[in-house]
PDB file of C-alpha atoms and ligand atoms in Angstrom:
ATOM      1  CA  UNK A   1      -0.078  -0.022  -0.348  1.00 40.00           C
ATOM      2  CA  UNK A   2       1.624   3.595  -0.690  1.00 47.00           C
ATOM      3  CA  UNK A   3       1.565   6.503   1.525  1.00 47.00           C
ATOM      4  CA  UNK A   4      -1.214   7.878  -0.528  1.00 45.00           C
ATOM      5  CA  UNK A   5      -3.671   5.348   0.319  1.00 46.00           C
ATOM      6  CA  UNK A   6      -3.544   5.963   3.960  1.00 50.00           C
ATOM      7  CA  UNK A   7      -5.045   9.405   3.480  1.00 53.00           C
ATOM      8  CA  UNK A   8      -8.163  10.286   1.847  1.00 50.00           C
ATOM      9  CA  UNK A   9      -7.098  12.618  -1.059  1.00 54.00           C
ATOM     10  CA  UNK A  10      -9.648  15.198  -0.784  1.00 63.00           C
ATOM     11  CA  UNK A  11      -9.216  16.322   3.131  1.00 72.00           C
ATOM     12  CA  UNK A  12     -11.605  19.510   3.824  1.00 78.00           C
ATOM     13  CA  UNK A  13      -9.204  21.149   5.837  1.00 85.00           C
ATOM     14  CA  UNK A  14      -4.958  20.754   6.098  1.00 86.00           C
ATOM     15  CA  UNK A  15      -5.605  20.281   9.713  1.00 85.00           C
ATOM     16  CA  UNK A  16      -6.655  16.859   9.107  1.00 86.00           C
ATOM     17  CA  UNK A  17      -3.604  15.200   7.561  1.00 87.00           C
ATOM     18  CA  UNK A  18      -1.474  13.551  10.319  1.00 85.00           C
ATOM     19  CA  UNK A  19       1.863  15.490  10.967  1.00 88.00           C
ATOM     20  CA  UNK A  20       3.610  12.071  11.911  1.00 86.00           C
ATOM     21  CA  UNK A  21       2.487  10.822   8.170  1.00 87.00           C
ATOM     22  CA  UNK A  22       5.849  10.107   6.155  1.00 83.00           C
ATOM     23  CA  UNK A  23       4.904  12.319   3.759  1.00 85.00           C
ATOM     24  CA  UNK A  24       3.393  14.986   5.568  1.00 88.00           C
ATOM     25  CA  UNK A  25       5.237  17.400   3.823  1.00 86.00           C
ATOM     26  CA  UNK A  26       4.069  16.620   0.322  1.00 89.00           C
ATOM     27  CA  UNK A  27       0.613  15.953   1.321  1.00 91.00           C
ATOM     28  CA  UNK A  28       0.040  19.204   3.122  1.00 91.00           C
ATOM     29  CA  UNK A  29       1.733  21.054   0.090  1.00 92.00           C
ATOM     30  CA  UNK A  30      -0.699  19.126  -2.264  1.00 92.00           C
ATOM     31  CA  UNK A  31      -3.617  20.312  -0.308  1.00 93.00           C
ATOM     32  CA  UNK A  32      -2.644  24.038  -0.133  1.00 94.00           C
ATOM     33  CA  UNK A  33      -2.056  24.017  -4.116  1.00 95.00           C
ATOM     34  CA  UNK A  34      -5.707  22.263  -4.338  1.00 94.00           C
ATOM     35  CA  UNK A  35      -7.207  24.968  -2.170  1.00 94.00           C
ATOM     36  CA  UNK A  36      -5.415  27.574  -4.107  1.00 95.00           C
ATOM     37  CA  UNK A  37      -7.232  26.456  -7.021  1.00 94.00           C
ATOM     38  CA  UNK A  38     -10.367  25.974  -5.614  1.00 94.00           C
ATOM     39  CA  UNK A  39     -10.295  29.494  -4.279  1.00 94.00           C
ATOM     40  CA  UNK A  40      -9.119  31.098  -7.736  1.00 94.00           C
ATOM     41  CA  UNK A  41      -5.788  32.121  -6.714  1.00 95.00           C
ATOM     42  CA  UNK A  42      -3.916  28.921  -8.200  1.00 94.00           C
ATOM     43  CA  UNK A  43      -3.723  28.244 -11.831  1.00 92.00           C
ATOM     44  CA  UNK A  44      -4.384  24.680 -12.658  1.00 91.00           C
ATOM     45  CA  UNK A  45      -0.985  24.583 -14.255  1.00 91.00           C
ATOM     46  CA  UNK A  46       0.196  25.002 -10.950  1.00 92.00           C
ATOM     47  CA  UNK A  47      -0.695  21.662 -10.015  1.00 92.00           C
ATOM     48  CA  UNK A  48       2.150  20.363 -12.419  1.00 93.00           C
ATOM     49  CA  UNK A  49       4.482  22.455 -11.441  1.00 94.00           C
ATOM     50  CA  UNK A  50       3.784  21.133  -7.947  1.00 94.00           C
ATOM     51  CA  UNK A  51       3.945  17.822  -8.917  1.00 94.00           C
ATOM     52  CA  UNK A  52       7.904  18.201 -10.377  1.00 95.00           C
ATOM     53  CA  UNK A  53       8.529  20.312  -7.287  1.00 96.00           C
ATOM     54  CA  UNK A  54       7.211  17.091  -5.060  1.00 95.00           C
ATOM     55  CA  UNK A  55       9.557  14.240  -6.939  1.00 94.00           C
ATOM     56  CA  UNK A  56      12.657  16.455  -6.529  1.00 96.00           C
ATOM     57  CA  UNK A  57      11.679  17.104  -2.842  1.00 95.00           C
ATOM     58  CA  UNK A  58      11.320  13.447  -2.281  1.00 93.00           C
ATOM     59  CA  UNK A  59      14.502  12.822  -4.038  1.00 94.00           C
ATOM     60  CA  UNK A  60      16.387  15.272  -1.644  1.00 94.00           C
ATOM     61  CA  UNK A  61      14.761  13.455   1.664  1.00 92.00           C
ATOM     62  CA  UNK A  62      12.166  16.045   2.153  1.00 92.00           C
ATOM     63  CA  UNK A  63      14.514  18.322   4.305  1.00 94.00           C
ATOM     64  CA  UNK A  64      16.898  21.581   3.851  1.00 97.00           C
ATOM     65  CA  UNK A  65      20.016  20.169   2.576  1.00 97.00           C
ATOM     66  CA  UNK A  66      23.203  22.258   4.140  1.00 97.00           C
ATOM     67  CA  UNK A  67      24.217  23.931   0.932  1.00 97.00           C
ATOM     68  CA  UNK A  68      20.311  25.204   0.545  1.00 98.00           C
ATOM     69  CA  UNK A  69      20.644  26.513   4.065  1.00 98.00           C
ATOM     70  CA  UNK A  70      23.778  28.326   3.147  1.00 98.00           C
ATOM     71  CA  UNK A  71      21.916  29.468   0.302  1.00 98.00           C
ATOM     72  CA  UNK A  72      19.482  30.828   2.298  1.00 98.00           C
ATOM     73  CA  UNK A  73      21.657  32.658   4.655  1.00 98.00           C
ATOM     74  CA  UNK A  74      23.374  34.137   1.668  1.00 98.00           C
ATOM     75  CA  UNK A  75      19.405  35.603   0.578  1.00 98.00           C
ATOM     76  CA  UNK A  76      18.802  36.830   3.727  1.00 98.00           C
ATOM     77  CA  UNK A  77      21.902  38.831   3.538  1.00 98.00           C
ATOM     78  CA  UNK A  78      21.427  40.251  -0.031  1.00 98.00           C
ATOM     79  CA  UNK A  79      17.756  41.266   1.032  1.00 98.00           C
ATOM     80  CA  UNK A  80      19.412  43.330   3.812  1.00 98.00           C
ATOM     81  CA  UNK A  81      21.941  44.806   2.101  1.00 98.00           C
ATOM     82  CA  UNK A  82      19.471  45.988  -0.585  1.00 98.00           C
ATOM     83  CA  UNK A  83      18.439  49.205  -1.631  1.00 98.00           C
ATOM     84  CA  UNK A  84      14.910  47.948  -2.848  1.00 98.00           C
ATOM     85  CA  UNK A  85      14.496  44.305  -2.242  1.00 98.00           C
ATOM     86  CA  UNK A  86      11.188  42.829  -3.921  1.00 98.00           C
ATOM     87  CA  UNK A  87       9.117  39.365  -3.347  1.00 98.00           C
ATOM     88  CA  UNK A  88       7.432  38.377  -6.699  1.00 98.00           C
ATOM     89  CA  UNK A  89       4.237  36.001  -5.950  1.00 97.00           C
ATOM     90  CA  UNK A  90       2.765  34.144  -8.121  1.00 96.00           C
ATOM     91  CA  UNK A  91      -0.158  31.763  -7.690  1.00 96.00           C
ATOM     92  CA  UNK A  92       1.772  28.628  -6.059  1.00 96.00           C
ATOM     93  CA  UNK A  93       3.698  30.868  -3.903  1.00 97.00           C
ATOM     94  CA  UNK A  94       0.226  32.603  -2.577  1.00 97.00           C
ATOM     95  CA  UNK A  95      -1.126  29.393  -1.869  1.00 97.00           C
ATOM     96  CA  UNK A  96       1.960  27.912  -0.412  1.00 97.00           C
ATOM     97  CA  UNK A  97       3.292  30.126   2.063  1.00 98.00           C
ATOM     98  CA  UNK A  98       1.268  33.745   2.151  1.00 98.00           C
ATOM     99  CA  UNK A  99       1.864  34.222   5.581  1.00 98.00           C
ATOM    100  CA  UNK A 100       5.280  33.481   5.497  1.00 98.00           C
ATOM    101  CA  UNK A 101       6.133  35.931   2.616  1.00 98.00           C
ATOM    102  CA  UNK A 102       4.603  38.608   4.480  1.00 98.00           C
ATOM    103  CA  UNK A 103       6.476  37.741   7.489  1.00 98.00           C
ATOM    104  CA  UNK A 104      10.150  37.584   5.224  1.00 98.00           C
ATOM    105  CA  UNK A 105       9.056  41.155   4.127  1.00 98.00           C
ATOM    106  CA  UNK A 106       8.505  42.266   7.715  1.00 98.00           C
ATOM    107  CA  UNK A 107      11.625  41.091   8.616  1.00 98.00           C
ATOM    108  CA  UNK A 108      13.789  42.498   5.135  1.00 98.00           C
ATOM    109  CA  UNK A 109      12.162  45.435   4.808  1.00 98.00           C
ATOM    110  CA  UNK A 110      11.007  44.351   0.967  1.00 98.00           C
ATOM    111  CA  UNK A 111       7.886  44.729  -0.611  1.00 98.00           C
ATOM    112  CA  UNK A 112       5.551  42.013  -1.675  1.00 98.00           C
ATOM    113  CA  UNK A 113       4.646  42.048  -5.529  1.00 98.00           C
ATOM    114  CA  UNK A 114       2.146  39.595  -7.444  1.00 97.00           C
ATOM    115  CA  UNK A 115       3.811  38.877 -10.870  1.00 93.00           C
ATOM    116  CA  UNK A 116       1.556  35.965 -12.520  1.00 91.00           C
ATOM    117  CA  UNK A 117       2.239  33.668 -15.292  1.00 85.00           C
ATOM    118  CA  UNK A 118      -1.231  33.364 -16.213  1.00 82.00           C
ATOM    119  CA  UNK A 119      -2.318  37.002 -15.744  1.00 87.00           C
ATOM    120  CA  UNK A 120      -6.091  37.919 -14.791  1.00 91.00           C
ATOM    121  CA  UNK A 121      -7.225  40.899 -12.981  1.00 91.00           C
ATOM    122  CA  UNK A 122      -9.850  38.159 -10.990  1.00 93.00           C
ATOM    123  CA  UNK A 123      -6.404  36.101 -10.177  1.00 94.00           C
ATOM    124  CA  UNK A 124      -4.678  39.381  -9.153  1.00 95.00           C
ATOM    125  CA  UNK A 125      -7.230  40.511  -7.090  1.00 95.00           C
ATOM    126  CA  UNK A 126      -8.058  37.152  -5.327  1.00 96.00           C
ATOM    127  CA  UNK A 127      -4.235  37.055  -4.757  1.00 97.00           C
ATOM    128  CA  UNK A 128      -4.211  40.392  -3.138  1.00 97.00           C
ATOM    129  CA  UNK A 129      -7.185  39.734  -0.883  1.00 96.00           C
ATOM    130  CA  UNK A 130      -5.491  36.252  -0.027  1.00 97.00           C
ATOM    131  CA  UNK A 131      -2.330  38.207   1.293  1.00 98.00           C
ATOM    132  CA  UNK A 132      -4.012  40.536   2.999  1.00 97.00           C
ATOM    133  CA  UNK A 133      -5.987  38.042   4.604  1.00 97.00           C
ATOM    134  CA  UNK A 134      -2.560  37.179   5.812  1.00 97.00           C
ATOM    135  CA  UNK A 135      -1.343  40.095   7.093  1.00 97.00           C
ATOM    136  CA  UNK A 136       0.012  41.936   4.163  1.00 97.00           C
ATOM    137  CA  UNK A 137      -0.290  45.800   4.104  1.00 95.00           C
ATOM    138  CA  UNK A 138       0.398  47.116   0.622  1.00 96.00           C
ATOM    139  CA  UNK A 139       0.562  44.485  -2.021  1.00 98.00           C
ATOM    140  CA  UNK A 140       2.177  45.987  -5.592  1.00 97.00           C
ATOM    141  CA  UNK A 141       1.397  44.471  -8.853  1.00 96.00           C
ATOM    142  CA  UNK A 142      -1.944  45.896  -9.478  1.00 94.00           C
ATOM    143  CA  UNK A 143      -0.090  48.727 -11.527  1.00 93.00           C
ATOM    144  CA  UNK A 144       1.597  46.861 -13.721  1.00 94.00           C
ATOM    145  CA  UNK A 145       3.224  50.226 -15.652  1.00 95.00           C
ATOM    146  CA  UNK A 146       6.129  48.584 -16.529  1.00 97.00           C
ATOM    147  CA  UNK A 147       7.955  45.814 -18.762  1.00 96.00           C
ATOM    148  CA  UNK A 148      10.695  43.598 -18.358  1.00 96.00           C
ATOM    149  CA  UNK A 149      12.432  44.048 -21.894  1.00 95.00           C
ATOM    150  CA  UNK A 150      12.891  40.573 -23.722  1.00 91.00           C
ATOM    151  CA  UNK A 151       9.589  39.190 -22.956  1.00 92.00           C
ATOM    152  CA  UNK A 152       6.395  39.202 -24.366  1.00 89.00           C
ATOM    153  CA  UNK A 153       3.665  42.125 -23.582  1.00 85.00           C
ATOM    154  CA  UNK A 154       1.476  40.061 -21.011  1.00 83.00           C
ATOM    155  CA  UNK A 155       4.502  38.369 -18.986  1.00 87.00           C
ATOM    156  CA  UNK A 156       6.369  41.571 -19.173  1.00 94.00           C
ATOM    157  CA  UNK A 157       4.079  43.271 -16.807  1.00 95.00           C
ATOM    158  CA  UNK A 158       5.584  44.642 -13.361  1.00 96.00           C
ATOM    159  CA  UNK A 159       5.007  47.927 -11.390  1.00 97.00           C
ATOM    160  CA  UNK A 160       7.549  50.852 -12.177  1.00 98.00           C
ATOM    161  CA  UNK A 161       8.331  51.317  -8.679  1.00 98.00           C
ATOM    162  CA  UNK A 162       8.243  47.563  -7.435  1.00 98.00           C
ATOM    163  CA  UNK A 163      10.130  44.842  -9.474  1.00 98.00           C
ATOM    164  CA  UNK A 164      11.094  47.152 -12.494  1.00 98.00           C
ATOM    165  CA  UNK A 165      13.217  49.273 -10.218  1.00 97.00           C
ATOM    166  CA  UNK A 166      14.362  46.404  -7.526  1.00 98.00           C
ATOM    167  CA  UNK A 167      17.760  45.848  -6.689  1.00 98.00           C
ATOM    168  CA  UNK A 168      17.430  42.416  -5.530  1.00 98.00           C
ATOM    169  CA  UNK A 169      14.503  40.217  -6.431  1.00 98.00           C
ATOM    170  CA  UNK A 170      13.090  36.855  -4.403  1.00 98.00           C
ATOM    171  CA  UNK A 171      11.548  35.062  -7.470  1.00 97.00           C
ATOM    172  CA  UNK A 172      10.186  31.548  -6.126  1.00 97.00           C
ATOM    173  CA  UNK A 173       9.324  29.093  -8.550  1.00 95.00           C
ATOM    174  CA  UNK A 174       9.705  31.439 -11.489  1.00 91.00           C
ATOM    175  CA  UNK A 175       9.452  30.563 -15.435  1.00 90.00           C
ATOM    176  CA  UNK A 176      12.686  30.120 -16.945  1.00 93.00           C
ATOM    177  CA  UNK A 177      11.736  32.743 -19.417  1.00 94.00           C
ATOM    178  CA  UNK A 178      11.582  35.611 -16.708  1.00 95.00           C
ATOM    179  CA  UNK A 179      14.034  34.410 -14.602  1.00 95.00           C
ATOM    180  CA  UNK A 180      16.391  34.775 -17.594  1.00 96.00           C
ATOM    181  CA  UNK A 181      14.854  38.485 -18.318  1.00 96.00           C
ATOM    182  CA  UNK A 182      15.437  39.696 -14.657  1.00 96.00           C
ATOM    183  CA  UNK A 183      18.886  38.388 -15.087  1.00 95.00           C
ATOM    184  CA  UNK A 184      19.733  40.347 -18.179  1.00 96.00           C
ATOM    185  CA  UNK A 185      18.154  43.847 -16.620  1.00 97.00           C
ATOM    186  CA  UNK A 186      21.280  43.112 -14.220  1.00 96.00           C
ATOM    187  CA  UNK A 187      19.021  42.172 -10.899  1.00 98.00           C
ATOM    188  CA  UNK A 188      20.563  40.116  -7.932  1.00 98.00           C
ATOM    189  CA  UNK A 189      18.280  37.365  -8.319  1.00 98.00           C
ATOM    190  CA  UNK A 190      17.080  34.688  -5.647  1.00 98.00           C
ATOM    191  CA  UNK A 191      15.340  32.169  -7.119  1.00 98.00           C
ATOM    192  CA  UNK A 192      13.671  28.872  -4.923  1.00 98.00           C
ATOM    193  CA  UNK A 193      13.295  25.769  -6.998  1.00 98.00           C
ATOM    194  CA  UNK A 194      13.514  22.542  -6.315  1.00 98.00           C
ATOM    195  CA  UNK A 195      14.789  21.281  -9.365  1.00 97.00           C
ATOM    196  CA  UNK A 196      18.421  22.619  -9.879  1.00 98.00           C
ATOM    197  CA  UNK A 197      18.421  21.858 -13.490  1.00 97.00           C
ATOM    198  CA  UNK A 198      15.687  24.292 -14.340  1.00 97.00           C
ATOM    199  CA  UNK A 199      16.528  27.531 -16.329  1.00 97.00           C
ATOM    200  CA  UNK A 200      15.614  29.513 -13.131  1.00 97.00           C
ATOM    201  CA  UNK A 201      18.167  28.263 -10.675  1.00 98.00           C
ATOM    202  CA  UNK A 202      20.262  28.133 -13.188  1.00 98.00           C
ATOM    203  CA  UNK A 203      20.403  31.939 -13.859  1.00 97.00           C
ATOM    204  CA  UNK A 204      19.813  32.787 -10.545  1.00 98.00           C
ATOM    205  CA  UNK A 205      22.516  34.749  -8.068  1.00 98.00           C
ATOM    206  CA  UNK A 206      21.183  32.739  -5.221  1.00 98.00           C
ATOM    207  CA  UNK A 207      19.885  29.647  -6.202  1.00 98.00           C
ATOM    208  CA  UNK A 208      18.103  27.437  -3.099  1.00 98.00           C
ATOM    209  CA  UNK A 209      17.079  24.181  -4.150  1.00 98.00           C
ATOM    210  CA  UNK A 210      14.819  23.663  -1.395  1.00 98.00           C
ATOM    211  CA  UNK A 211      10.966  23.428  -0.874  1.00 97.00           C
ATOM    212  CA  UNK A 212       9.387  26.545  -0.394  1.00 97.00           C
ATOM    213  CA  UNK A 213       7.723  25.707   2.630  1.00 96.00           C
ATOM    214  CA  UNK A 214      10.580  25.204   4.494  1.00 97.00           C
ATOM    215  CA  UNK A 215      12.995  27.666   2.520  1.00 98.00           C
ATOM    216  CA  UNK A 216      10.920  30.967   3.353  1.00 98.00           C
ATOM    217  CA  UNK A 217      10.572  30.138   6.844  1.00 98.00           C
ATOM    218  CA  UNK A 218      14.567  29.691   7.104  1.00 98.00           C
ATOM    219  CA  UNK A 219      15.219  32.929   5.365  1.00 98.00           C
ATOM    220  CA  UNK A 220      13.459  34.983   7.500  1.00 98.00           C
ATOM    221  CA  UNK A 221      15.013  32.998  10.308  1.00 98.00           C
ATOM    222  CA  UNK A 222      18.372  34.050   9.045  1.00 98.00           C
ATOM    223  CA  UNK A 223      17.427  37.738   8.358  1.00 98.00           C
ATOM    224  CA  UNK A 224      16.086  38.080  12.079  1.00 98.00           C
ATOM    225  CA  UNK A 225      19.229  36.602  13.110  1.00 98.00           C
ATOM    226  CA  UNK A 226      21.301  38.761  10.989  1.00 98.00           C
ATOM    227  CA  UNK A 227      19.537  42.150  11.168  1.00 96.00           C
ATOM    228  CA  UNK A 228      21.922  43.443  13.474  1.00 93.00           C
ATOM    229  CA  UNK A 229      24.926  42.151  11.834  1.00 97.00           C
ATOM    230  CA  UNK A 230      27.710  45.180  10.415  1.00 97.00           C
ATOM    231  CA  UNK A 231      27.478  45.478   6.735  1.00 98.00           C
ATOM    232  CA  UNK A 232      30.732  44.156   6.130  1.00 98.00           C
ATOM    233  CA  UNK A 233      29.765  40.705   7.767  1.00 98.00           C
ATOM    234  CA  UNK A 234      26.947  40.626   5.391  1.00 98.00           C
ATOM    235  CA  UNK A 235      28.863  41.378   2.638  1.00 98.00           C
ATOM    236  CA  UNK A 236      31.167  38.346   3.568  1.00 98.00           C
ATOM    237  CA  UNK A 237      28.194  36.244   3.560  1.00 98.00           C
ATOM    238  CA  UNK A 238      27.402  36.939   0.127  1.00 98.00           C
ATOM    239  CA  UNK A 239      30.793  36.840  -1.134  1.00 98.00           C
ATOM    240  CA  UNK A 240      31.405  33.336   0.602  1.00 98.00           C
ATOM    241  CA  UNK A 241      28.478  32.051  -1.196  1.00 98.00           C
ATOM    242  CA  UNK A 242      29.229  29.760  -4.025  1.00 98.00           C
ATOM    243  CA  UNK A 243      26.296  29.362  -6.535  1.00 98.00           C
ATOM    244  CA  UNK A 244      27.843  26.641  -8.588  1.00 98.00           C
ATOM    245  CA  UNK A 245      28.796  24.328  -5.321  1.00 98.00           C
ATOM    246  CA  UNK A 246      25.228  25.061  -4.357  1.00 98.00           C
ATOM    247  CA  UNK A 247      23.914  23.668  -7.453  1.00 98.00           C
ATOM    248  CA  UNK A 248      26.070  20.572  -7.628  1.00 98.00           C
ATOM    249  CA  UNK A 249      25.701  19.858  -4.142  1.00 97.00           C
ATOM    250  CA  UNK A 250      21.681  19.644  -4.746  1.00 97.00           C
ATOM    251  CA  UNK A 251      22.158  17.388  -8.091  1.00 97.00           C
ATOM    252  CA  UNK A 252      24.467  15.548  -6.375  1.00 96.00           C
ATOM    253  CA  UNK A 253      22.170  14.187  -3.710  1.00 95.00           C
ATOM    254  CA  UNK A 254      19.094  14.061  -5.998  1.00 94.00           C
ATOM    255  CA  UNK A 255      21.301  11.926  -8.529  1.00 94.00           C
ATOM    256  CA  UNK A 256      23.083   9.670  -5.539  1.00 92.00           C
ATOM    257  CA  UNK A 257      19.530   8.579  -4.474  1.00 74.00           C
ATOM    258  CA  UNK A 258      21.028   8.230  -0.915  1.00 69.00           C
ATOM    259  CA  UNK A 259      18.011   9.031   1.036  1.00 66.00           C
TER     260      UNK A 259
HETATM  261  P1  ATP B 301      12.156  26.168 -16.404  1.00 89.54           P
HETATM  262  O1  ATP B 301      12.216  27.090 -15.473  1.00 89.54           O
HETATM  263  O2  ATP B 301      13.241  25.927 -17.178  1.00 89.54           O
HETATM  264  O3  ATP B 301      10.820  26.915 -17.617  1.00 89.54           O
HETATM  265  P2  ATP B 301       9.426  24.286 -15.213  1.00 89.54           P
HETATM  266  O4  ATP B 301       8.953  24.646 -17.000  1.00 89.54           O
HETATM  267  O5  ATP B 301       9.939  22.863 -15.187  1.00 89.54           O
HETATM  268  O6  ATP B 301      11.263  24.785 -15.989  1.00 89.54           O
HETATM  269  P3  ATP B 301       7.885  25.827 -14.336  1.00 89.54           P
HETATM  270  O7  ATP B 301       6.824  24.502 -14.243  1.00 89.54           O
HETATM  271  O8  ATP B 301       7.570  27.327 -14.872  1.00 89.54           O
HETATM  272  O9  ATP B 301       9.474  25.598 -14.456  1.00 89.54           O
HETATM  273  O10 ATP B 301       7.983  26.292 -12.581  1.00 89.54           O
HETATM  274  C1  ATP B 301       7.962  25.261 -11.672  1.00 89.54           C
HETATM  275  C2  ATP B 301       9.310  24.883 -10.973  1.00 89.54           C
HETATM  276  O11 ATP B 301       8.956  25.193  -9.400  1.00 89.54           O
HETATM  277  C3  ATP B 301       9.851  23.309 -11.421  1.00 89.54           C
HETATM  278  O12 ATP B 301      11.121  23.216 -11.318  1.00 89.54           O
HETATM  279  C4  ATP B 301       9.684  22.760  -9.903  1.00 89.54           C
HETATM  280  O13 ATP B 301      10.425  21.842  -9.308  1.00 89.54           O
HETATM  281  C5  ATP B 301       9.323  24.098  -8.993  1.00 89.54           C
HETATM  282  N1  ATP B 301       8.517  23.759  -7.961  1.00 89.54           N
HETATM  283  C6  ATP B 301       7.207  23.308  -7.754  1.00 89.54           C
HETATM  284  N2  ATP B 301       7.279  23.437  -6.416  1.00 89.54           N
HETATM  285  C7  ATP B 301       7.817  23.888  -5.789  1.00 89.54           C
HETATM  286  C8  ATP B 301       7.585  23.886  -4.028  1.00 89.54           C
HETATM  287  N3  ATP B 301       6.620  23.814  -3.270  1.00 89.54           N
HETATM  288  N4  ATP B 301       9.123  24.432  -3.569  1.00 89.54           N
HETATM  289  C9  ATP B 301       9.933  24.616  -4.660  1.00 89.54           C
HETATM  290  N5  ATP B 301      10.131  24.774  -5.869  1.00 89.54           N
HETATM  291  C10 ATP B 301       8.985  23.923  -6.373  1.00 89.54           C
END
C-alpha cells in the first residue's frame, strides 16, 4: 500500500493530515495547491509545477540540505543589504506560503509584488486579498505600468516602483524565460526551485534548491538573526556563497539517491 492510500485525497482542512505521516510535507503542499485552485488564486498549471517539485523533494529526502541552508543565509544577507528588495508572488507561492512571505517582507523591509504567468485581473485581486488576509499591508502588482524587456507583453508586466526598479528580487518557482529576462536587467536574483537543472536556478545569483515551505521561514530566521550584523559581515556572507557548488550539491544529492 502506498503512503497516499492511508490519507484520503480530499481532506477538507490541512489539520486533517496527520503530522506523523511519512509524506506529511508533500500531502500538505498538495492540499494547499488544491485549495489555491479552488479559491481562484492558483492556475490549474500550478498543479503540474507542484508535481514536478514534489518528485525532486522526494529525492532530496524532503529536508533542507546544508548547501540550501547556506543559500538561504546568503539570500537573507542580500535582502538586508538591498536598497529596494522585492518578493515576487505567483499563484503557487500565494497558496503555499502567504503568511510566511509577509513575515519575510517584514523582516527584510522588502515589498511584495504579485507577478503572474497566467495573468488575469480576477486572479491578481484574489491573490492580493489572500495576502491581506495573511497580514500584508501594501501589495504591488496592480499597476503593471512597466515592462521587463525581451518578454512578450502580458508576461512582462510589472510595477514601475516595484520589480522594475528593484535591485534584489526573490522569485520563487519562477518561469525560466522571466528569470532569464530579470537576470539580463542586471538584478540580483534569488530563486527558490526544487529542480537544480531548471533554467531559473541556473541563472540565479542565489539558487535555493529547497521546498518553498521550508525555505521561506528559514530565510526569515536568518534575516532576524542577521538584523544587527555589520554591513561588512553581510558582504562577507554574500561573497563566500558559491552558487555553482550549491547547484552541484543539490544535483549530486538527487542523483545519488542516498536517502
Ligand atoms: P523552466 O524554469 O526551465 O521554465 P519548468 O517549466 O519546469 O522549468 P515551471 O513549471 O515554470 O518550470 O516552474 C515550476 C518549478 O518550480 C519546477 O522547477 C519545480 O521543480 C519547482 N517547484 C514546484 N513546487 C515547488 C515547491 N513547493 N518548492 C520549490 N520549488 C518548487
